[in-house]
mmCIF file of C-alpha atoms in Angstrom:
data_model
loop_
_atom_site.group_PDB
_atom_site.id
_atom_site.type_symbol
_atom_site.label_atom_id
_atom_site.label_comp_id
_atom_site.label_asym_id
_atom_site.label_seq_id
_atom_site.Cartn_x
_atom_site.Cartn_y
_atom_site.Cartn_z
ATOM 1 C CA UNK A 994 64.833 -16.534 -42.065
ATOM 2 C CA UNK A 995 62.223 -16.150 -39.493
ATOM 3 C CA UNK A 996 59.899 -13.021 -39.593
ATOM 4 C CA UNK A 997 59.374 -12.086 -35.807
ATOM 5 C CA UNK A 998 57.678 -8.906 -35.072
ATOM 6 C CA UNK A 999 59.235 -6.553 -32.534
ATOM 7 C CA UNK A 1000 55.980 -6.247 -30.901
ATOM 8 C CA UNK A 1001 55.802 -9.928 -30.234
ATOM 9 C CA UNK A 1002 56.993 -11.102 -26.741
ATOM 10 C CA UNK A 1003 59.470 -14.113 -26.988
ATOM 11 C CA UNK A 1004 60.967 -15.697 -24.221
ATOM 12 C CA UNK A 1005 64.864 -15.888 -24.731
ATOM 13 C CA UNK A 1006 64.858 -19.590 -23.853
ATOM 14 C CA UNK A 1007 62.122 -20.622 -26.541
ATOM 15 C CA UNK A 1008 63.536 -22.526 -29.515
ATOM 16 C CA UNK A 1009 62.301 -21.003 -32.782
ATOM 17 C CA UNK A 1010 62.950 -22.874 -35.991
ATOM 18 C CA UNK A 1011 63.904 -21.566 -39.531
ATOM 19 C CA UNK A 1012 61.310 -19.629 -41.481
ATOM 20 C CA UNK A 1013 58.830 -19.143 -38.618
ATOM 21 C CA UNK A 1014 56.513 -16.227 -38.724
ATOM 22 C CA UNK A 1015 55.470 -14.544 -35.247
ATOM 23 C CA UNK A 1016 53.021 -11.604 -35.689
ATOM 24 C CA UNK A 1017 52.707 -8.480 -33.386
ATOM 25 C CA UNK A 1018 51.365 -9.167 -29.696
ATOM 26 C CA UNK A 1019 51.779 -12.851 -29.987
ATOM 27 C CA UNK A 1020 53.377 -14.342 -26.823
ATOM 28 C CA UNK A 1021 55.798 -17.230 -26.631
ATOM 29 C CA UNK A 1022 56.761 -18.536 -23.183
ATOM 30 C CA UNK A 1023 59.816 -20.306 -21.883
ATOM 31 C CA UNK A 1024 60.310 -24.017 -22.634
ATOM 32 C CA UNK A 1025 58.604 -23.812 -25.879
ATOM 33 C CA UNK A 1026 59.756 -25.190 -29.318
ATOM 34 C CA UNK A 1027 58.253 -23.989 -32.544
ATOM 35 C CA UNK A 1028 59.288 -25.918 -35.783
ATOM 36 C CA UNK A 1029 60.335 -24.491 -38.975
ATOM 37 C CA UNK A 1030 57.728 -22.979 -41.233
ATOM 38 C CA UNK A 1031 55.186 -22.400 -38.480
ATOM 39 C CA UNK A 1032 53.085 -19.027 -38.428
ATOM 40 C CA UNK A 1033 52.003 -17.817 -35.018
ATOM 41 C CA UNK A 1034 49.456 -15.120 -35.549
ATOM 42 C CA UNK A 1035 48.629 -12.089 -33.492
ATOM 43 C CA UNK A 1036 47.208 -12.399 -29.923
ATOM 44 C CA UNK A 1037 48.017 -16.067 -29.732
ATOM 45 C CA UNK A 1038 49.655 -17.414 -26.881
ATOM 46 C CA UNK A 1039 52.075 -20.400 -26.775
ATOM 47 C CA UNK A 1040 52.723 -21.335 -23.084
ATOM 48 C CA UNK A 1041 55.492 -23.349 -21.078
ATOM 49 C CA UNK A 1042 55.733 -26.925 -22.321
ATOM 50 C CA UNK A 1043 54.547 -26.513 -25.810
ATOM 51 C CA UNK A 1044 56.053 -28.249 -28.673
ATOM 52 C CA UNK A 1045 54.730 -27.217 -32.104
ATOM 53 C CA UNK A 1046 55.646 -29.015 -35.261
ATOM 54 C CA UNK A 1047 56.537 -27.701 -38.637
ATOM 55 C CA UNK A 1048 54.470 -25.768 -41.023
ATOM 56 C CA UNK A 1049 51.580 -25.459 -38.423
ATOM 57 C CA UNK A 1050 49.320 -22.201 -38.376
ATOM 58 C CA UNK A 1051 48.105 -20.708 -35.159
ATOM 59 C CA UNK A 1052 45.442 -18.308 -35.371
ATOM 60 C CA UNK A 1053 44.653 -15.188 -33.028
ATOM 61 C CA UNK A 1054 43.415 -15.810 -29.766
ATOM 62 C CA UNK A 1055 44.545 -19.526 -29.401
ATOM 63 C CA UNK A 1056 46.052 -20.550 -26.208
ATOM 64 C CA UNK A 1057 48.426 -23.740 -26.383
ATOM 65 C CA UNK A 1058 49.843 -25.120 -23.203
ATOM 66 C CA UNK A 1059 47.908 -23.649 -20.316
ATOM 67 C CA UNK A 1060 47.857 -25.684 -17.159
ATOM 68 C CA UNK A 1061 45.172 -28.384 -16.888
ATOM 69 C CA UNK A 1062 41.743 -27.373 -15.384
ATOM 70 C CA UNK A 1063 42.221 -30.286 -13.200
ATOM 71 C CA UNK A 1064 42.276 -29.891 -9.327
ATOM 72 C CA UNK A 1065 44.521 -32.993 -9.259
ATOM 73 C CA UNK A 1066 47.345 -31.227 -11.178
ATOM 74 C CA UNK A 1067 50.043 -30.089 -8.716
ATOM 75 C CA UNK A 1068 52.443 -28.363 -11.124
ATOM 76 C CA UNK A 1069 54.163 -31.580 -12.554
ATOM 77 C CA UNK A 1070 56.237 -30.977 -15.493
ATOM 78 C CA UNK A 1071 54.140 -31.799 -18.661
ATOM 79 C CA UNK A 1072 53.610 -30.849 -22.300
ATOM 80 C CA UNK A 1073 51.451 -30.301 -25.212
ATOM 81 C CA UNK A 1074 52.571 -31.542 -28.565
ATOM 82 C CA UNK A 1075 51.140 -30.317 -31.704
ATOM 83 C CA UNK A 1076 52.022 -32.359 -34.938
ATOM 84 C CA UNK A 1077 53.463 -30.980 -38.503
ATOM 85 C CA UNK A 1078 50.824 -29.279 -40.623
ATOM 86 C CA UNK A 1079 48.236 -28.720 -38.115
ATOM 87 C CA UNK A 1080 45.931 -25.645 -37.963
ATOM 88 C CA UNK A 1081 44.669 -24.360 -34.923
ATOM 89 C CA UNK A 1082 41.975 -21.799 -35.460
ATOM 90 C CA UNK A 1083 40.795 -18.644 -33.435
ATOM 91 C CA UNK A 1084 40.267 -19.151 -29.687
ATOM 92 C CA UNK A 1085 41.165 -22.698 -29.523
ATOM 93 C CA UNK A 1086 42.394 -23.997 -26.164
ATOM 94 C CA UNK A 1087 44.861 -26.993 -25.693
ATOM 95 C CA UNK A 1088 45.847 -27.718 -22.264
ATOM 96 C CA UNK A 1089 49.081 -29.536 -20.935
ATOM 97 C CA UNK A 1090 48.918 -33.014 -19.786
ATOM 98 C CA UNK A 1091 48.897 -34.370 -15.947
ATOM 99 C CA UNK A 1092 50.854 -36.960 -14.512
ATOM 100 C CA UNK A 1093 48.329 -39.502 -16.214
ATOM 101 C CA UNK A 1094 49.963 -39.429 -19.528
ATOM 102 C CA UNK A 1095 52.294 -36.394 -18.995
ATOM 103 C CA UNK A 1096 51.303 -34.943 -22.305
ATOM 104 C CA UNK A 1097 48.424 -33.793 -24.393
ATOM 105 C CA UNK A 1098 48.918 -34.653 -28.272
ATOM 106 C CA UNK A 1099 47.437 -33.328 -31.342
ATOM 107 C CA UNK A 1100 48.616 -35.256 -34.407
ATOM 108 C CA UNK A 1101 49.820 -34.204 -37.829
ATOM 109 C CA UNK A 1102 47.598 -32.597 -40.329
ATOM 110 C CA UNK A 1103 44.753 -31.843 -37.999
ATOM 111 C CA UNK A 1104 42.171 -28.928 -38.419
ATOM 112 C CA UNK A 1105 40.982 -27.629 -35.019
ATOM 113 C CA UNK A 1106 38.346 -25.201 -35.554
ATOM 114 C CA UNK A 1107 37.461 -21.932 -33.810
ATOM 115 C CA UNK A 1108 36.413 -22.348 -30.128
ATOM 116 C CA UNK A 1109 37.303 -25.930 -29.760
ATOM 117 C CA UNK A 1110 38.844 -27.083 -26.299
ATOM 118 C CA UNK A 1111 41.230 -29.967 -26.023
ATOM 119 C CA UNK A 1112 41.529 -30.710 -22.309
ATOM 120 C CA UNK A 1113 44.640 -32.485 -20.577
ATOM 121 C CA UNK A 1114 46.111 -35.785 -21.503
ATOM 122 C CA UNK A 1115 43.681 -35.996 -24.715
ATOM 123 C CA UNK A 1116 45.547 -37.974 -27.577
ATOM 124 C CA UNK A 1117 44.322 -36.735 -30.965
ATOM 125 C CA UNK A 1118 45.352 -38.849 -33.960
ATOM 126 C CA UNK A 1119 46.489 -37.477 -37.433
ATOM 127 C CA UNK A 1120 44.293 -35.801 -39.950
ATOM 128 C CA UNK A 1121 41.583 -35.158 -37.248
ATOM 129 C CA UNK A 1122 38.936 -32.536 -37.804
ATOM 130 C CA UNK A 1123 37.290 -31.059 -34.818
ATOM 131 C CA UNK A 1124 34.591 -28.432 -35.914
ATOM 132 C CA UNK A 1125 33.691 -25.365 -34.339
ATOM 133 C CA UNK A 1126 33.139 -25.349 -30.472
ATOM 134 C CA UNK A 1127 33.887 -29.126 -29.891
ATOM 135 C CA UNK A 1128 34.680 -29.767 -26.368
ATOM 136 C CA UNK A 1129 36.970 -32.668 -25.454
ATOM 137 C CA UNK A 1130 37.169 -33.412 -21.543
ATOM 138 C CA UNK A 1131 40.403 -34.820 -20.165
ATOM 139 C CA UNK A 1132 41.841 -38.183 -21.277
ATOM 140 C CA UNK A 1133 39.829 -38.340 -24.413
ATOM 141 C CA UNK A 1134 41.314 -40.458 -27.351
ATOM 142 C CA UNK A 1135 40.442 -39.672 -31.001
ATOM 143 C CA UNK A 1136 41.705 -42.074 -33.942
ATOM 144 C CA UNK A 1137 43.162 -40.955 -37.204
ATOM 145 C CA UNK A 1138 40.979 -39.474 -39.653
ATOM 146 C CA UNK A 1139 38.053 -38.740 -37.287
ATOM 147 C CA UNK A 1140 35.638 -35.965 -37.913
ATOM 148 C CA UNK A 1141 33.665 -34.535 -34.750
ATOM 149 C CA UNK A 1142 31.027 -31.960 -35.881
ATOM 150 C CA UNK A 1143 30.270 -28.637 -34.253
ATOM 151 C CA UNK A 1144 29.028 -28.187 -30.790
ATOM 152 C CA UNK A 1145 29.722 -31.858 -29.852
ATOM 153 C CA UNK A 1146 31.372 -32.796 -26.619
ATOM 154 C CA UNK A 1147 33.122 -35.754 -25.292
ATOM 155 C CA UNK A 1148 33.174 -36.748 -21.516
ATOM 156 C CA UNK A 1149 36.289 -37.853 -19.769
ATOM 157 C CA UNK A 1150 38.090 -41.279 -20.866
ATOM 158 C CA UNK A 1151 35.704 -41.800 -23.952
ATOM 159 C CA UNK A 1152 37.373 -42.960 -26.972
ATOM 160 C CA UNK A 1153 36.516 -42.177 -30.722
ATOM 161 C CA UNK A 1154 37.986 -44.534 -33.227
ATOM 162 C CA UNK A 1155 39.710 -43.815 -36.442
ATOM 163 C CA UNK A 1156 37.671 -42.907 -39.366
ATOM 164 C CA UNK A 1157 34.424 -42.021 -37.559
ATOM 165 C CA UNK A 1158 32.270 -39.241 -38.153
ATOM 166 C CA UNK A 1159 30.259 -37.660 -35.182
ATOM 167 C CA UNK A 1160 27.164 -35.624 -35.973
ATOM 168 C CA UNK A 1161 26.730 -31.995 -34.884
ATOM 169 C CA UNK A 1162 25.551 -31.244 -31.130
ATOM 170 C CA UNK A 1163 26.173 -34.884 -30.111
ATOM 171 C CA UNK A 1164 27.088 -35.805 -26.512
ATOM 172 C CA UNK A 1165 29.764 -38.430 -26.461
ATOM 173 C CA UNK A 1166 29.499 -40.611 -23.494
ATOM 174 C CA UNK A 1167 30.327 -43.827 -24.636
ATOM 175 C CA UNK A 1168 33.196 -45.123 -27.151
ATOM 176 C CA UNK A 1169 32.673 -44.967 -30.857
ATOM 177 C CA UNK A 1170 34.174 -47.817 -32.747
ATOM 178 C CA UNK A 1171 36.148 -47.173 -35.962
ATOM 179 C CA UNK A 1172 34.631 -46.562 -39.366
ATOM 180 C CA UNK A 1173 31.032 -45.471 -38.268
ATOM 181 C CA UNK A 1174 28.842 -42.545 -37.896
ATOM 182 C CA UNK A 1175 27.373 -41.671 -34.561
ATOM 183 C CA UNK A 1176 24.460 -39.340 -33.983
ATOM 184 C CA UNK A 1177 21.257 -38.657 -32.049
ATOM 185 C CA UNK A 1178 20.448 -38.191 -28.223
ATOM 186 C CA UNK A 1179 21.463 -40.643 -26.663
ATOM 187 C CA UNK A 1180 24.113 -41.157 -29.215
ATOM 188 C CA UNK A 1181 23.834 -44.320 -31.323
ATOM 189 C CA UNK A 1182 25.038 -46.045 -34.436
ATOM 190 C CA UNK A 1183 23.970 -44.292 -37.686
ATOM 191 C CA UNK A 1184 25.676 -46.440 -40.218
ATOM 192 C CA UNK A 1185 29.055 -46.919 -41.696
ATOM 193 C CA UNK A 1186 31.309 -43.573 -42.560
ATOM 194 C CA UNK A 1187 31.106 -44.690 -46.238
ATOM 195 C CA UNK A 1188 31.979 -41.113 -47.333
ATOM 196 C CA UNK A 1189 34.757 -40.639 -45.069
ATOM 197 C CA UNK A 1190 36.208 -44.106 -45.996
ATOM 198 C CA UNK A 1191 36.086 -43.572 -49.770
ATOM 199 C CA UNK A 1192 37.677 -40.096 -49.392
ATOM 200 C CA UNK A 1193 40.609 -42.170 -47.625
ATOM 201 C CA UNK A 1194 40.914 -44.528 -50.388
ATOM 202 C CA UNK A 1195 39.262 -47.554 -48.812
ATOM 203 C CA UNK A 1196 37.957 -49.828 -51.516
ATOM 204 C CA UNK A 1197 34.424 -50.763 -52.174
ATOM 205 C CA UNK A 1198 35.465 -54.278 -51.049
ATOM 206 C CA UNK A 1199 36.831 -52.967 -47.600
ATOM 207 C CA UNK A 1200 33.662 -50.968 -47.004
ATOM 208 C CA UNK A 1201 31.620 -54.026 -47.412
ATOM 209 C CA UNK A 1202 33.827 -56.041 -45.171
ATOM 210 C CA UNK A 1203 33.358 -53.235 -42.391
ATOM 211 C CA UNK A 1204 29.544 -53.187 -43.109
ATOM 212 C CA UNK A 1205 29.276 -56.836 -42.646
ATOM 213 C CA UNK A 1206 30.944 -56.516 -39.211
ATOM 214 C CA UNK A 1207 28.531 -53.820 -38.012
ATOM 215 C CA UNK A 1208 25.636 -55.625 -39.478
ATOM 216 C CA UNK A 1209 26.278 -58.425 -36.942
ATOM 217 C CA UNK A 1210 27.021 -56.095 -34.105
ATOM 218 C CA UNK A 1211 24.302 -53.477 -34.375
ATOM 219 C CA UNK A 1212 21.485 -54.760 -36.708
ATOM 220 C CA UNK A 1213 21.252 -58.337 -35.723
ATOM 221 C CA UNK A 1214 19.536 -59.191 -32.304
ATOM 222 C CA UNK A 1215 22.987 -60.115 -30.729
ATOM 223 C CA UNK A 1216 24.488 -58.982 -27.287
ATOM 224 C CA UNK A 1217 27.879 -57.538 -27.758
ATOM 225 C CA UNK A 1218 29.773 -60.455 -26.503
ATOM 226 C CA UNK A 1219 27.765 -62.883 -28.795
ATOM 227 C CA UNK A 1220 28.175 -60.585 -31.792
ATOM 228 C CA UNK A 1221 31.878 -60.485 -31.327
ATOM 229 C CA UNK A 1222 32.094 -64.392 -31.121
ATOM 230 C CA UNK A 1223 29.941 -64.644 -34.242
ATOM 231 C CA UNK A 1224 32.151 -61.905 -36.072
ATOM 232 C CA UNK A 1225 35.267 -63.658 -35.199
ATOM 233 C CA UNK A 1226 33.978 -67.131 -36.262
ATOM 234 C CA UNK A 1227 32.233 -66.176 -39.412
ATOM 235 C CA UNK A 1228 34.250 -63.375 -40.981
ATOM 236 C CA UNK A 1229 37.799 -63.430 -42.251
ATOM 237 C CA UNK A 1230 40.396 -61.834 -39.890
ATOM 238 C CA UNK A 1231 41.273 -58.516 -41.925
ATOM 239 C CA UNK A 1232 42.952 -55.733 -40.436
ATOM 240 C CA UNK A 1233 39.610 -53.795 -40.381
ATOM 241 C CA UNK A 1234 37.650 -56.559 -38.562
ATOM 242 C CA UNK A 1235 40.592 -57.101 -36.186
ATOM 243 C CA UNK A 1236 40.687 -53.393 -35.492
ATOM 244 C CA UNK A 1237 36.981 -53.225 -34.811
ATOM 245 C CA UNK A 1238 36.997 -56.242 -32.457
ATOM 246 C CA UNK A 1239 40.081 -55.177 -30.501
ATOM 247 C CA UNK A 1240 38.726 -51.807 -30.046
ATOM 248 C CA UNK A 1241 35.388 -53.297 -28.487
ATOM 249 C CA UNK A 1242 37.126 -55.656 -26.478
ATOM 250 C CA UNK A 1243 39.275 -52.960 -24.933
ATOM 251 C CA UNK A 1244 36.487 -50.446 -24.164
ATOM 252 C CA UNK A 1245 36.042 -49.553 -20.489
ATOM 253 C CA UNK A 1246 32.980 -47.402 -20.993
ATOM 254 C CA UNK A 1247 31.198 -49.531 -23.414
ATOM 255 C CA UNK A 1248 30.372 -48.648 -26.844
ATOM 256 C CA UNK A 1249 27.336 -46.912 -28.548
ATOM 257 C CA UNK A 1250 24.081 -48.321 -28.547
ATOM 258 C CA UNK A 1251 22.266 -49.847 -31.567
ATOM 259 C CA UNK A 1252 20.068 -47.830 -33.576
ATOM 260 C CA UNK A 1253 16.331 -48.266 -32.746
ATOM 261 C CA UNK A 1254 14.058 -50.376 -35.120
ATOM 262 C CA UNK A 1255 12.679 -47.487 -37.070
ATOM 263 C CA UNK A 1256 16.315 -46.331 -37.907
ATOM 264 C CA UNK A 1257 18.099 -47.762 -40.958
ATOM 265 C CA UNK A 1258 21.620 -48.902 -41.262
ATOM 266 C CA UNK A 1259 22.625 -46.119 -43.631
ATOM 267 C CA UNK A 1260 20.632 -42.899 -42.377
ATOM 268 C CA UNK A 1261 21.757 -40.407 -44.865
ATOM 269 C CA UNK A 1262 20.546 -37.664 -42.512
ATOM 270 C CA UNK A 1263 24.113 -37.620 -41.179
#
């Protein structure tokens, strides 16, 4: 049985699952779906076009499904989709999509910390952490298990690969390939995200395979195109190697820069 406060405003057309808790002064608009077991706290607003999964937690002040902050938006019918088990902390904003992708997506098991903003047409994978005040502009893509530290911001159309770690207060202007740490200004390669990879059960052998790829790409004196040729010619075609190569080949923005000569492959500052 759901627990819905009489002081909450729920549009009669909203679809509320079983065992949902909606606290006083929360607002749920029309054309909203909330999955079973989700908890919507006081003073949060779930707007038209929002699809909230099961067992999510929406903290006070969050606004899900507001229209895009995009002058090209002309009222097209778009959505926000929040995956099962995701936590949206205080004052987070997640905007609906535009006709580019027709939706904004936050995956399963994510933690979106206070004051973060996810703009229109962003696609966020599963088990992603956006720390406090991370700001994602429109059309940004974030892969599974990525962690973006506080006060960082990504410009439109950038891509952050799976299992990456972005240091705090970083400006993300270029694509960040999978499995790496990125930091500094301008943002550059800061080593393999070995801690994150171990936490998600990557073996020592897999981490070494990934390290070999990025040694050729970032630490040897190769152009990006010649590095890719060398990687494909000299390293066995594993799933991780192929994911890195495919990500870089498909990049429209270019990838982050190599570290300067006085910066090591594994800079433990980050």
